[in-house]
Amino acid sequence: MNDREFINAIDADGMPLHIAVTNGRISHIGPQRASTPARETIDLEGLLVLPGFVDGHIHLDKSFVGDRWRPHQPVASLRERLAVEKRELASAPPIVERADALMRQAASFGTLAMRCHVDVDATTGLTNLHAMLEARDKWKDLLDIELVAFPQAGVVSCPGTAEVMEAAIREGVQVVGGIDPTTLDGDADAQLDIVFGIAERHGVKVDIHLHEPGDICIAQLERIAARTQALGMQGLVAVSHAYGLGDVSDAVVDRTAEVLAGAGISIMTNAPGEHAFPPVLRLRNGGVRVFTGNDNIQDAWWPYGNGDMLQRAMLVSYRSGFNTDDELRVALEMATEASAGVMGKQDYGLKVGNEASFVLFKAPNAAAAVAAAIHERVIVRHGAFWGGPAQLQLKAVQFATELRR
């Protein structure tokens, strides 16, 4: 016998959907009801079911969520930005408190997992990492958090950083990061030697921040692809931002996509407001996995964001000029299945045997939910109602009644 059956929902296409749950896992899902009875039946009255969200790129250690509002301070260079960040964070509450506030907020929007980049370099040591390990442990039952050792201040240009990054991996970090090997560090080969050397020695993944423009970006992607293939790391390497892919011609994008696809390299874009960014559909058509994340949220880098990945999917769609239902669904896939794939999640998605965690909306289909970035929702975790943006504990009938008002 099933523990619970959710009936009369709709799927991403707006078609009838019924979900049965046993021991917190999906035991049946489809347009017909389960053949096995359930101890409890919940009528969702036409609500849309979407998989839980996966934030493929976030900086929990930097955010001021949970702190006072801090007005954005314009700067003229990256080094100035780093100085502002250091000064502002020095007067902020502890990382654990701020990260906890943002994790709680993201979870309330339906995020189940995230890849978190943590500042780990010679200027900060392992301080931020230790705080994030504590915060991650607190949320381990609700959020699957993959940590990246992120060298914000540079690798080669910040002596001692390589040793700190390697120490971070020894403490359990699953991904080694990098940042702008040419324009920040001034020595692409030296930085990539370090980053991929750590990855090879410890068997971890790679995720490199790449803000470099045009031809510099393309050359960097080619270097990263060559190293990825040489080490047999296909499927284990991601490049975040890759702004330069938005600066070059379609022909160059197509050629680079072939290189990236051949090396199994994924590209993350959050469709930032003031930058060119990768052409999502063109890269996907070339065989590249493109995923998304919120990146910085209300911190010294910019004042935007709230942790809602459905809103991020809408912003990716808006900036990409997505209008058709199929295009809007691409943005949703970037915030769910694609990000989950980059993290290597095995127990994810609306399939029999997987964890019964999903999000309910009042919308006719997935495309409509993305286009409107619907705020109201209820979260189901392990087959039981958990809450929503306001942390309300509602029964499905009560929720449906409220939405109809």
mmCIF file of C-alpha atoms in Angstrom:
data_model
loop_
_atom_site.group_PDB
_atom_site.id
_atom_site.type_symbol
_atom_site.label_atom_id
_atom_site.label_comp_id
_atom_site.label_asym_id
_atom_site.label_seq_id
_atom_site.Cartn_x
_atom_site.Cartn_y
_atom_site.Cartn_z
ATOM 1 C CA MET A 1 0.000 0.000 0.000
ATOM 2 C CA ASN A 2 1.198 3.529 -0.808
ATOM 3 C CA ASP A 3 1.532 6.025 2.009
ATOM 4 C CA ARG A 4 -0.004 8.887 0.077
ATOM 5 C CA GLU A 5 -1.369 9.673 -3.376
ATOM 6 C CA PHE A 6 -1.531 13.162 -4.852
ATOM 7 C CA ILE A 7 -4.309 13.183 -7.437
ATOM 8 C CA ASN A 8 -5.682 15.589 -10.048
ATOM 9 C CA ALA A 9 -2.498 17.579 -10.581
ATOM 10 C CA ILE A 10 -1.101 18.581 -13.984
ATOM 11 C CA ASP A 11 2.363 18.098 -15.434
ATOM 12 C CA ALA A 12 4.656 20.563 -17.226
ATOM 13 C CA ASP A 13 2.572 20.242 -20.407
ATOM 14 C CA GLY A 14 -0.695 20.818 -18.566
ATOM 15 C CA MET A 15 -1.717 17.153 -18.811
ATOM 16 C CA PRO A 16 -3.291 15.118 -15.961
ATOM 17 C CA LEU A 17 -0.850 13.826 -13.360
ATOM 18 C CA HIS A 18 -1.128 11.596 -10.301
ATOM 19 C CA ILE A 19 1.749 10.837 -7.929
ATOM 20 C CA ALA A 20 1.888 8.067 -5.325
ATOM 21 C CA VAL A 21 4.476 8.071 -2.543
ATOM 22 C CA THR A 22 5.909 5.319 -0.356
ATOM 23 C CA ASN A 23 8.578 5.928 2.280
ATOM 24 C CA GLY A 24 9.200 9.410 0.889
ATOM 25 C CA ARG A 25 9.818 8.175 -2.643
ATOM 26 C CA ILE A 26 7.772 8.253 -5.816
ATOM 27 C CA SER A 27 6.177 4.839 -6.288
ATOM 28 C CA HIS A 28 3.928 5.852 -9.197
ATOM 29 C CA ILE A 29 3.662 8.866 -11.489
ATOM 30 C CA GLY A 30 1.556 9.279 -14.610
ATOM 31 C CA PRO A 31 -1.744 10.329 -16.181
ATOM 32 C CA GLN A 32 -3.605 7.456 -14.507
ATOM 33 C CA ARG A 33 -4.014 6.837 -10.788
ATOM 34 C CA ALA A 34 -1.884 4.218 -9.093
ATOM 35 C CA SER A 35 -3.215 0.659 -9.120
ATOM 36 C CA THR A 36 -2.152 0.231 -5.484
ATOM 37 C CA PRO A 37 -4.327 2.026 -2.895
ATOM 38 C CA ALA A 38 -2.966 4.673 -0.531
ATOM 39 C CA ARG A 39 -3.518 5.359 3.148
ATOM 40 C CA GLU A 40 -4.135 9.034 2.341
ATOM 41 C CA THR A 41 -5.378 10.728 -0.835
ATOM 42 C CA ILE A 42 -4.780 14.422 -1.478
ATOM 43 C CA ASP A 43 -6.679 16.184 -4.252
ATOM 44 C CA LEU A 44 -4.437 18.877 -5.769
ATOM 45 C CA GLU A 45 -7.343 20.270 -7.784
ATOM 46 C CA GLY A 46 -5.423 21.064 -10.947
ATOM 47 C CA LEU A 47 -2.204 22.441 -9.451
ATOM 48 C CA LEU A 48 0.946 22.304 -11.580
ATOM 49 C CA VAL A 49 3.734 20.011 -10.371
ATOM 50 C CA LEU A 50 7.343 20.942 -11.141
ATOM 51 C CA PRO A 51 10.551 19.316 -9.889
ATOM 52 C CA GLY A 52 12.411 21.028 -7.083
ATOM 53 C CA PHE A 53 14.960 23.614 -8.183
ATOM 54 C CA VAL A 54 18.741 23.263 -8.301
ATOM 55 C CA ASP A 55 20.852 26.412 -8.009
ATOM 56 C CA GLY A 56 23.947 25.708 -10.089
ATOM 57 C CA HIS A 57 25.951 28.699 -8.873
ATOM 58 C CA ILE A 58 25.586 30.661 -5.640
ATOM 59 C CA HIS A 59 27.862 32.501 -3.169
ATOM 60 C CA LEU A 60 26.372 31.896 0.271
ATOM 61 C CA ASP A 61 29.385 33.311 2.114
ATOM 62 C CA LYS A 62 29.064 36.750 0.498
ATOM 63 C CA SER A 63 25.349 37.545 0.835
ATOM 64 C CA PHE A 64 23.870 40.165 3.161
ATOM 65 C CA VAL A 65 20.491 38.395 3.302
ATOM 66 C CA GLY A 66 19.602 38.360 6.995
ATOM 67 C CA ASP A 67 21.650 41.520 7.542
ATOM 68 C CA ARG A 68 20.659 45.172 7.150
ATOM 69 C CA TRP A 69 20.265 46.647 3.664
ATOM 70 C CA ARG A 70 23.648 47.775 2.351
ATOM 71 C CA PRO A 71 23.513 50.221 -0.612
ATOM 72 C CA HIS A 72 25.611 49.207 -3.612
ATOM 73 C CA GLN A 73 28.949 51.011 -3.960
ATOM 74 C CA PRO A 74 30.201 51.637 -7.534
ATOM 75 C CA VAL A 75 33.898 50.965 -8.252
ATOM 76 C CA ALA A 76 36.289 51.320 -11.175
ATOM 77 C CA SER A 77 38.126 47.984 -10.989
ATOM 78 C CA LEU A 78 37.960 44.411 -9.749
ATOM 79 C CA ARG A 79 40.540 45.103 -7.060
ATOM 80 C CA GLU A 80 38.404 47.997 -5.782
ATOM 81 C CA ARG A 81 35.386 45.711 -5.684
ATOM 82 C CA LEU A 82 37.324 43.178 -3.626
ATOM 83 C CA ALA A 83 38.327 45.941 -1.206
ATOM 84 C CA VAL A 84 34.706 47.089 -0.815
ATOM 85 C CA GLU A 85 33.583 43.519 -0.242
ATOM 86 C CA LYS A 86 36.218 42.924 2.405
ATOM 87 C CA ARG A 87 35.277 46.137 4.214
ATOM 88 C CA GLU A 88 31.523 45.451 4.141
ATOM 89 C CA LEU A 89 31.833 41.837 5.229
ATOM 90 C CA ALA A 90 34.023 42.848 8.163
ATOM 91 C CA SER A 91 31.045 44.660 9.735
ATOM 92 C CA ALA A 92 28.417 42.060 8.760
ATOM 93 C CA PRO A 93 27.015 39.291 10.969
ATOM 94 C CA PRO A 94 28.900 35.963 10.942
ATOM 95 C CA ILE A 95 28.847 33.948 7.710
ATOM 96 C CA VAL A 96 26.891 31.129 9.326
ATOM 97 C CA GLU A 97 24.027 33.475 10.229
ATOM 98 C CA ARG A 98 23.842 35.102 6.808
ATOM 99 C CA ALA A 99 24.213 31.824 4.925
ATOM 100 C CA ASP A 100 21.525 30.279 7.097
ATOM 101 C CA ALA A 101 19.107 33.112 6.249
ATOM 102 C CA LEU A 102 19.707 32.736 2.502
ATOM 103 C CA MET A 103 19.539 28.936 2.592
ATOM 104 C CA ARG A 104 16.235 29.120 4.453
ATOM 105 C CA GLN A 105 14.898 31.573 1.878
ATOM 106 C CA ALA A 106 16.061 29.497 -1.086
ATOM 107 C CA ALA A 107 14.598 26.333 0.417
ATOM 108 C CA SER A 108 11.272 28.089 0.928
ATOM 109 C CA PHE A 109 11.159 28.768 -2.824
ATOM 110 C CA GLY A 110 11.659 25.077 -3.565
ATOM 111 C CA THR A 111 15.424 24.770 -4.027
ATOM 112 C CA LEU A 112 16.598 21.267 -3.141
ATOM 113 C CA ALA A 113 20.282 21.526 -4.030
ATOM 114 C CA MET A 114 22.946 24.085 -4.870
ATOM 115 C CA ARG A 115 26.555 24.423 -5.946
ATOM 116 C CA CYS A 116 28.088 26.974 -3.589
ATOM 117 C CA HIS A 117 31.331 28.791 -4.434
ATOM 118 C CA VAL A 118 33.233 29.648 -1.252
ATOM 119 C CA ASP A 119 36.127 32.112 -1.087
ATOM 120 C CA VAL A 120 39.228 30.027 -0.427
ATOM 121 C CA ASP A 121 42.541 31.786 -0.994
ATOM 122 C CA ALA A 122 45.600 33.108 0.778
ATOM 123 C CA THR A 123 43.744 36.248 1.917
ATOM 124 C CA THR A 124 40.905 34.400 3.680
ATOM 125 C CA GLY A 125 42.415 31.001 4.370
ATOM 126 C CA LEU A 126 39.795 28.411 5.269
ATOM 127 C CA THR A 127 37.676 30.728 7.450
ATOM 128 C CA ASN A 128 34.779 30.987 5.007
ATOM 129 C CA LEU A 129 34.935 27.280 4.265
ATOM 130 C CA HIS A 130 34.693 26.277 7.916
ATOM 131 C CA ALA A 131 31.647 28.519 8.316
ATOM 132 C CA MET A 132 30.014 27.015 5.239
ATOM 133 C CA LEU A 133 30.723 23.472 6.393
ATOM 134 C CA GLU A 134 28.884 24.312 9.620
ATOM 135 C CA ALA A 135 25.959 25.876 7.744
ATOM 136 C CA ARG A 136 25.808 22.978 5.285
ATOM 137 C CA ASP A 137 25.649 20.451 8.102
ATOM 138 C CA LYS A 138 22.698 22.288 9.642
ATOM 139 C CA TRP A 139 20.732 22.046 6.372
ATOM 140 C CA LYS A 140 21.915 18.615 5.219
ATOM 141 C CA ASP A 141 18.438 17.062 5.463
ATOM 142 C CA LEU A 142 16.853 19.705 3.224
ATOM 143 C CA LEU A 143 19.592 21.026 0.933
ATOM 144 C CA ASP A 144 22.216 19.059 -0.960
ATOM 145 C CA ILE A 145 25.108 21.534 -1.095
ATOM 146 C CA GLU A 146 28.178 20.953 -3.254
ATOM 147 C CA LEU A 147 31.094 23.212 -2.296
ATOM 148 C CA VAL A 148 33.590 24.838 -4.667
ATOM 149 C CA ALA A 149 36.966 26.134 -3.495
ATOM 150 C CA PHE A 150 36.813 29.531 -5.201
ATOM 151 C CA PRO A 151 40.055 31.622 -5.421
ATOM 152 C CA GLN A 152 38.389 35.062 -5.573
ATOM 153 C CA ALA A 153 41.686 36.960 -5.247
ATOM 154 C CA GLY A 154 43.450 34.894 -7.914
ATOM 155 C CA VAL A 155 45.624 31.801 -7.872
ATOM 156 C CA VAL A 156 49.023 32.743 -9.292
ATOM 157 C CA SER A 157 48.689 36.445 -8.421
ATOM 158 C CA CYS A 158 47.854 35.616 -4.799
ATOM 159 C CA PRO A 159 50.801 33.568 -3.514
ATOM 160 C CA GLY A 160 49.864 30.763 -1.159
ATOM 161 C CA THR A 161 46.401 30.290 -2.627
ATOM 162 C CA ALA A 162 47.202 26.981 -4.313
ATOM 163 C CA GLU A 163 48.130 25.421 -0.977
ATOM 164 C CA VAL A 164 44.942 26.729 0.671
ATOM 165 C CA MET A 165 42.804 25.387 -2.173
ATOM 166 C CA GLU A 166 44.380 21.966 -1.830
ATOM 167 C CA ALA A 167 43.763 22.070 1.928
ATOM 168 C CA ALA A 168 40.105 22.865 1.221
ATOM 169 C CA ILE A 169 39.806 19.773 -0.958
ATOM 170 C CA ARG A 170 41.297 17.668 1.825
ATOM 171 C CA GLU A 171 38.554 18.984 4.128
ATOM 172 C CA GLY A 172 35.852 17.658 1.833
ATOM 173 C CA VAL A 173 35.247 20.279 -0.864
ATOM 174 C CA GLN A 174 34.038 18.500 -4.015
ATOM 175 C CA VAL A 175 35.005 21.042 -6.705
ATOM 176 C CA VAL A 176 38.147 23.097 -7.348
ATOM 177 C CA GLY A 177 37.592 26.560 -8.807
ATOM 178 C CA GLY A 178 39.511 29.106 -10.821
ATOM 179 C CA ILE A 179 39.054 32.659 -12.057
ATOM 180 C CA ASP A 180 40.090 34.601 -15.157
ATOM 181 C CA PRO A 181 43.454 32.886 -15.759
ATOM 182 C CA THR A 182 44.694 35.575 -18.157
ATOM 183 C CA THR A 183 43.136 38.903 -17.189
ATOM 184 C CA LEU A 184 43.332 38.469 -13.399
ATOM 185 C CA ASP A 185 46.232 36.078 -12.892
ATOM 186 C CA GLY A 186 48.258 37.056 -15.961
ATOM 187 C CA ASP A 187 49.380 33.467 -16.566
ATOM 188 C CA ALA A 188 46.721 31.143 -17.943
ATOM 189 C CA ASP A 189 48.894 28.060 -18.166
ATOM 190 C CA ALA A 190 50.184 28.456 -14.615
ATOM 191 C CA GLN A 191 46.676 28.811 -13.148
ATOM 192 C CA LEU A 192 45.252 25.919 -15.136
ATOM 193 C CA ASP A 193 48.253 23.761 -14.182
ATOM 194 C CA ILE A 194 47.355 24.338 -10.537
ATOM 195 C CA VAL A 195 43.593 23.914 -10.869
ATOM 196 C CA PHE A 196 43.682 20.782 -13.004
ATOM 197 C CA GLY A 197 46.619 19.428 -11.005
ATOM 198 C CA ILE A 198 44.533 19.573 -7.822
ATOM 199 C CA ALA A 199 41.575 18.007 -9.640
ATOM 200 C CA GLU A 200 43.718 15.137 -10.913
ATOM 201 C CA ARG A 201 45.397 14.460 -7.578
ATOM 202 C CA HIS A 202 42.174 14.441 -5.579
ATOM 203 C CA GLY A 203 39.628 13.225 -8.111
ATOM 204 C CA VAL A 204 37.400 16.291 -7.829
ATOM 205 C CA LYS A 205 35.469 18.350 -10.363
ATOM 206 C CA VAL A 206 36.381 21.762 -11.787
ATOM 207 C CA ASP A 207 34.314 24.965 -12.090
ATOM 208 C CA ILE A 208 36.127 28.069 -13.384
ATOM 209 C CA HIS A 209 34.768 31.626 -13.260
ATOM 210 C CA LEU A 210 35.446 33.183 -16.663
ATOM 211 C CA HIS A 211 34.600 36.852 -17.119
ATOM 212 C CA GLU A 212 37.166 37.431 -19.861
ATOM 213 C CA PRO A 213 36.028 39.085 -23.118
ATOM 214 C CA GLY A 214 35.806 37.866 -26.705
ATOM 215 C CA ASP A 215 38.843 36.166 -28.159
ATOM 216 C CA ILE A 216 40.532 35.845 -24.751
ATOM 217 C CA CYS A 217 37.522 33.916 -23.481
ATOM 218 C CA ILE A 218 37.459 31.642 -26.536
ATOM 219 C CA ALA A 219 41.161 30.864 -26.226
ATOM 220 C CA GLN A 220 40.643 30.089 -22.539
ATOM 221 C CA LEU A 221 37.770 27.737 -23.271
ATOM 222 C CA GLU A 222 39.953 25.908 -25.769
ATOM 223 C CA ARG A 223 42.721 25.524 -23.177
ATOM 224 C CA ILE A 224 40.244 24.247 -20.590
ATOM 225 C CA ALA A 225 38.765 21.789 -23.094
ATOM 226 C CA ALA A 226 42.205 20.447 -24.031
ATOM 227 C CA ARG A 227 43.110 19.828 -20.393
ATOM 228 C CA THR A 228 39.729 18.257 -19.695
ATOM 229 C CA GLN A 229 40.159 15.748 -22.490
ATOM 230 C CA ALA A 230 43.781 15.040 -21.639
ATOM 231 C CA LEU A 231 42.779 14.037 -18.100
ATOM 232 C CA GLY A 232 39.639 12.166 -19.155
ATOM 233 C CA MET A 233 37.469 14.557 -17.137
ATOM 234 C CA GLN A 234 34.593 14.806 -19.627
ATOM 235 C CA GLY A 235 31.386 15.669 -17.767
ATOM 236 C CA LEU A 236 33.272 16.870 -14.689
ATOM 237 C CA VAL A 237 34.207 20.407 -15.769
ATOM 238 C CA ALA A 238 32.082 23.551 -15.872
ATOM 239 C CA VAL A 239 32.822 27.137 -16.833
ATOM 240 C CA SER A 240 30.766 29.792 -15.105
ATOM 241 C CA HIS A 241 29.703 32.972 -16.933
ATOM 242 C CA ALA A 242 31.867 32.716 -20.076
ATOM 243 C CA TYR A 243 30.792 36.248 -20.998
ATOM 244 C CA GLY A 244 32.991 36.237 -24.081
ATOM 245 C CA LEU A 245 30.688 33.754 -25.831
ATOM 246 C CA GLY A 246 28.261 36.648 -26.108
ATOM 247 C CA ASP A 247 30.864 38.893 -27.733
ATOM 248 C CA VAL A 248 31.790 36.766 -30.746
ATOM 249 C CA SER A 249 30.167 35.814 -34.037
ATOM 250 C CA ASP A 250 27.757 32.914 -34.480
ATOM 251 C CA ALA A 251 30.424 31.062 -36.424
ATOM 252 C CA VAL A 252 32.865 31.314 -33.522
ATOM 253 C CA VAL A 253 30.169 30.232 -31.056
ATOM 254 C CA ASP A 254 29.378 27.193 -33.208
ATOM 255 C CA ARG A 255 33.038 26.235 -33.489
ATOM 256 C CA THR A 256 33.555 26.669 -29.747
ATOM 257 C CA ALA A 257 30.393 24.721 -28.960
ATOM 258 C CA GLU A 258 31.818 21.784 -30.877
ATOM 259 C CA VAL A 259 34.986 21.971 -28.774
ATOM 260 C CA LEU A 260 33.041 22.261 -25.504
ATOM 261 C CA ALA A 261 30.652 19.435 -26.382
ATOM 262 C CA GLY A 262 33.545 17.195 -27.351
ATOM 263 C CA ALA A 263 35.132 17.776 -23.953
ATOM 264 C CA GLY A 264 31.843 17.446 -22.058
ATOM 265 C CA ILE A 265 32.183 20.932 -20.564
ATOM 266 C CA SER A 266 29.061 22.597 -19.145
ATOM 267 C CA ILE A 267 28.432 26.351 -19.231
ATOM 268 C CA MET A 268 26.694 28.278 -16.439
ATOM 269 C CA THR A 269 24.986 31.593 -17.104
ATOM 270 C CA ASN A 270 22.768 33.653 -14.833
ATOM 271 C CA ALA A 271 22.060 36.121 -17.681
ATOM 272 C CA PRO A 272 23.568 39.109 -15.826
ATOM 273 C CA GLY A 273 22.070 42.495 -16.544
ATOM 274 C CA GLU A 274 25.108 44.490 -17.659
ATOM 275 C CA HIS A 275 27.097 41.894 -19.587
ATOM 276 C CA ALA A 276 26.987 39.977 -22.803
ATOM 277 C CA PHE A 277 26.394 36.323 -21.974
ATOM 278 C CA PRO A 278 26.425 32.958 -23.744
ATOM 279 C CA PRO A 279 23.732 32.328 -26.389
ATOM 280 C CA VAL A 280 21.863 29.535 -24.636
ATOM 281 C CA LEU A 281 19.986 27.964 -27.516
ATOM 282 C CA ARG A 282 22.934 28.075 -29.900
ATOM 283 C CA LEU A 283 25.161 26.298 -27.395
ATOM 284 C CA ARG A 284 22.497 23.706 -26.604
ATOM 285 C CA ASN A 285 21.986 23.069 -30.305
ATOM 286 C CA GLY A 286 25.725 22.447 -30.471
ATOM 287 C CA GLY A 287 25.504 19.778 -27.791
ATOM 288 C CA VAL A 288 26.614 21.846 -24.788
ATOM 289 C CA ARG A 289 24.859 21.498 -21.448
ATOM 290 C CA VAL A 290 23.914 24.994 -20.242
ATOM 291 C CA PHE A 291 22.716 25.489 -16.681
ATOM 292 C CA THR A 292 21.912 28.418 -14.421
ATOM 293 C CA GLY A 293 22.160 29.723 -10.875
ATOM 294 C CA ASN A 294 21.519 32.898 -8.930
ATOM 295 C CA ASP A 295 25.208 33.765 -8.478
ATOM 296 C CA ASN A 296 25.566 36.732 -6.092
ATOM 297 C CA ILE A 297 22.499 37.646 -4.050
ATOM 298 C CA GLN A 298 22.276 41.021 -2.274
ATOM 299 C CA ASP A 299 25.973 41.380 -1.584
ATOM 300 C CA ALA A 300 28.857 43.742 -2.330
ATOM 301 C CA TRP A 301 28.789 42.759 -6.017
ATOM 302 C CA TRP A 302 25.174 43.694 -6.724
ATOM 303 C CA PRO A 303 21.952 44.349 -4.798
ATOM 304 C CA TYR A 304 19.677 41.963 -6.702
ATOM 305 C CA GLY A 305 18.206 38.556 -6.025
ATOM 306 C CA ASN A 306 16.152 36.623 -3.518
ATOM 307 C CA GLY A 307 17.167 32.996 -4.093
ATOM 308 C CA ASP A 308 14.142 32.043 -6.214
ATOM 309 C CA MET A 309 15.274 29.853 -9.106
ATOM 310 C CA LEU A 310 11.948 30.211 -10.918
ATOM 311 C CA GLN A 311 12.578 33.945 -11.003
ATOM 312 C CA ARG A 312 16.087 33.222 -12.312
ATOM 313 C CA ALA A 313 14.603 31.076 -15.091
ATOM 314 C CA MET A 314 12.338 33.988 -16.005
ATOM 315 C CA LEU A 315 15.302 36.378 -16.113
ATOM 316 C CA VAL A 316 17.301 33.991 -18.321
ATOM 317 C CA SER A 317 14.277 33.782 -20.615
ATOM 318 C CA TYR A 318 13.768 37.547 -20.659
ATOM 319 C CA ARG A 319 17.371 38.379 -21.466
ATOM 320 C CA SER A 320 17.616 35.575 -24.021
ATOM 321 C CA GLY A 321 14.480 36.666 -25.855
ATOM 322 C CA PHE A 322 12.679 33.408 -25.100
ATOM 323 C CA ASN A 323 8.994 33.674 -26.014
ATOM 324 C CA THR A 324 7.733 30.270 -27.135
ATOM 325 C CA ASP A 325 6.668 27.596 -24.682
ATOM 326 C CA ASP A 326 9.579 25.406 -25.761
ATOM 327 C CA GLU A 327 12.065 28.199 -25.095
ATOM 328 C CA LEU A 328 10.591 28.963 -21.669
ATOM 329 C CA ARG A 329 10.845 25.268 -20.842
ATOM 330 C CA VAL A 330 14.559 25.414 -21.720
ATOM 331 C CA ALA A 331 15.081 28.026 -19.010
ATOM 332 C CA LEU A 332 13.236 25.836 -16.517
ATOM 333 C CA GLU A 333 15.367 22.844 -17.491
ATOM 334 C CA MET A 334 18.486 24.960 -16.873
ATOM 335 C CA ALA A 335 17.273 25.590 -13.306
ATOM 336 C CA THR A 336 16.366 21.958 -12.654
ATOM 337 C CA GLU A 337 17.635 18.974 -14.650
ATOM 338 C CA ALA A 338 20.710 20.650 -16.165
ATOM 339 C CA SER A 339 22.005 21.966 -12.838
ATOM 340 C CA ALA A 340 21.248 18.620 -11.196
ATOM 341 C CA GLY A 341 23.257 16.908 -13.924
ATOM 342 C CA VAL A 342 26.267 19.142 -13.328
ATOM 343 C CA MET A 343 26.131 18.276 -9.626
ATOM 344 C CA GLY A 344 25.798 14.609 -10.496
ATOM 345 C CA LYS A 345 22.566 14.147 -8.542
ATOM 346 C CA GLN A 346 21.265 10.605 -8.943
ATOM 347 C CA ASP A 347 18.054 10.830 -6.909
ATOM 348 C CA TYR A 348 16.425 13.800 -8.597
ATOM 349 C CA GLY A 349 13.404 14.494 -10.761
ATOM 350 C CA LEU A 350 9.827 13.371 -11.225
ATOM 351 C CA LYS A 351 10.515 9.681 -11.797
ATOM 352 C CA VAL A 352 9.581 6.462 -10.021
ATOM 353 C CA GLY A 353 12.106 5.612 -7.335
ATOM 354 C CA ASN A 354 13.310 9.175 -6.824
ATOM 355 C CA GLU A 355 12.824 11.352 -3.777
ATOM 356 C CA ALA A 356 9.237 12.637 -3.717
ATOM 357 C CA SER A 357 10.108 16.319 -3.537
ATOM 358 C CA PHE A 358 8.420 18.812 -5.860
ATOM 359 C CA VAL A 359 6.788 22.234 -6.068
ATOM 360 C CA LEU A 360 3.116 23.102 -6.624
ATOM 361 C CA PHE A 361 1.858 26.151 -8.503
ATOM 362 C CA LYS A 362 -1.430 27.526 -9.751
ATOM 363 C CA ALA A 363 -0.534 27.704 -13.454
ATOM 364 C CA PRO A 364 -1.741 25.997 -16.657
ATOM 365 C CA ASN A 365 1.721 24.638 -17.542
ATOM 366 C CA ALA A 366 5.442 25.064 -16.928
ATOM 367 C CA ALA A 367 5.956 27.773 -19.562
ATOM 368 C CA ALA A 368 3.289 29.942 -17.930
ATOM 369 C CA ALA A 369 4.905 29.488 -14.512
ATOM 370 C CA VAL A 370 8.299 30.604 -15.847
ATOM 371 C CA ALA A 371 6.920 33.588 -17.770
ATOM 372 C CA ALA A 372 5.088 34.904 -14.702
ATOM 373 C CA ALA A 373 7.767 33.865 -12.185
ATOM 374 C CA ILE A 374 4.874 32.896 -9.927
ATOM 375 C CA HIS A 375 5.612 33.634 -6.301
ATOM 376 C CA GLU A 376 2.881 31.608 -4.560
ATOM 377 C CA ARG A 377 3.737 27.947 -4.237
ATOM 378 C CA VAL A 378 3.821 25.044 -1.825
ATOM 379 C CA ILE A 379 6.751 22.686 -1.348
ATOM 380 C CA VAL A 380 6.439 18.927 -0.974
ATOM 381 C CA ARG A 381 9.494 17.206 0.476
ATOM 382 C CA HIS A 382 9.777 13.447 0.836
ATOM 383 C CA GLY A 383 6.084 13.182 0.039
ATOM 384 C CA ALA A 384 4.858 15.552 2.770
ATOM 385 C CA PHE A 385 3.911 19.219 2.751
ATOM 386 C CA TRP A 386 6.797 21.334 3.965
ATOM 387 C CA GLY A 387 5.939 24.974 3.329
ATOM 388 C CA GLY A 388 6.411 27.778 0.830
ATOM 389 C CA PRO A 389 7.798 31.301 0.523
ATOM 390 C CA ALA A 390 5.981 32.349 3.691
ATOM 391 C CA GLN A 391 6.831 29.061 5.448
ATOM 392 C CA LEU A 392 3.114 28.264 5.684
ATOM 393 C CA GLN A 393 2.125 24.751 6.672
ATOM 394 C CA LEU A 394 -0.964 24.200 4.507
ATOM 395 C CA LYS A 395 -3.050 21.251 3.484
ATOM 396 C CA ALA A 396 -3.515 20.971 -0.264
ATOM 397 C CA VAL A 397 -7.241 21.724 -0.100
ATOM 398 C CA GLN A 398 -6.621 24.851 1.957
ATOM 399 C CA PHE A 399 -3.910 25.949 -0.454
ATOM 400 C CA ALA A 400 -6.122 25.397 -3.492
ATOM 401 C CA THR A 401 -8.939 27.339 -1.836
ATOM 402 C CA GLU A 402 -6.652 30.280 -1.092
ATOM 403 C CA LEU A 403 -5.363 30.373 -4.665
ATOM 404 C CA ARG A 404 -8.890 30.486 -6.083
ATOM 405 C CA ARG A 405 -9.794 33.631 -4.147
#
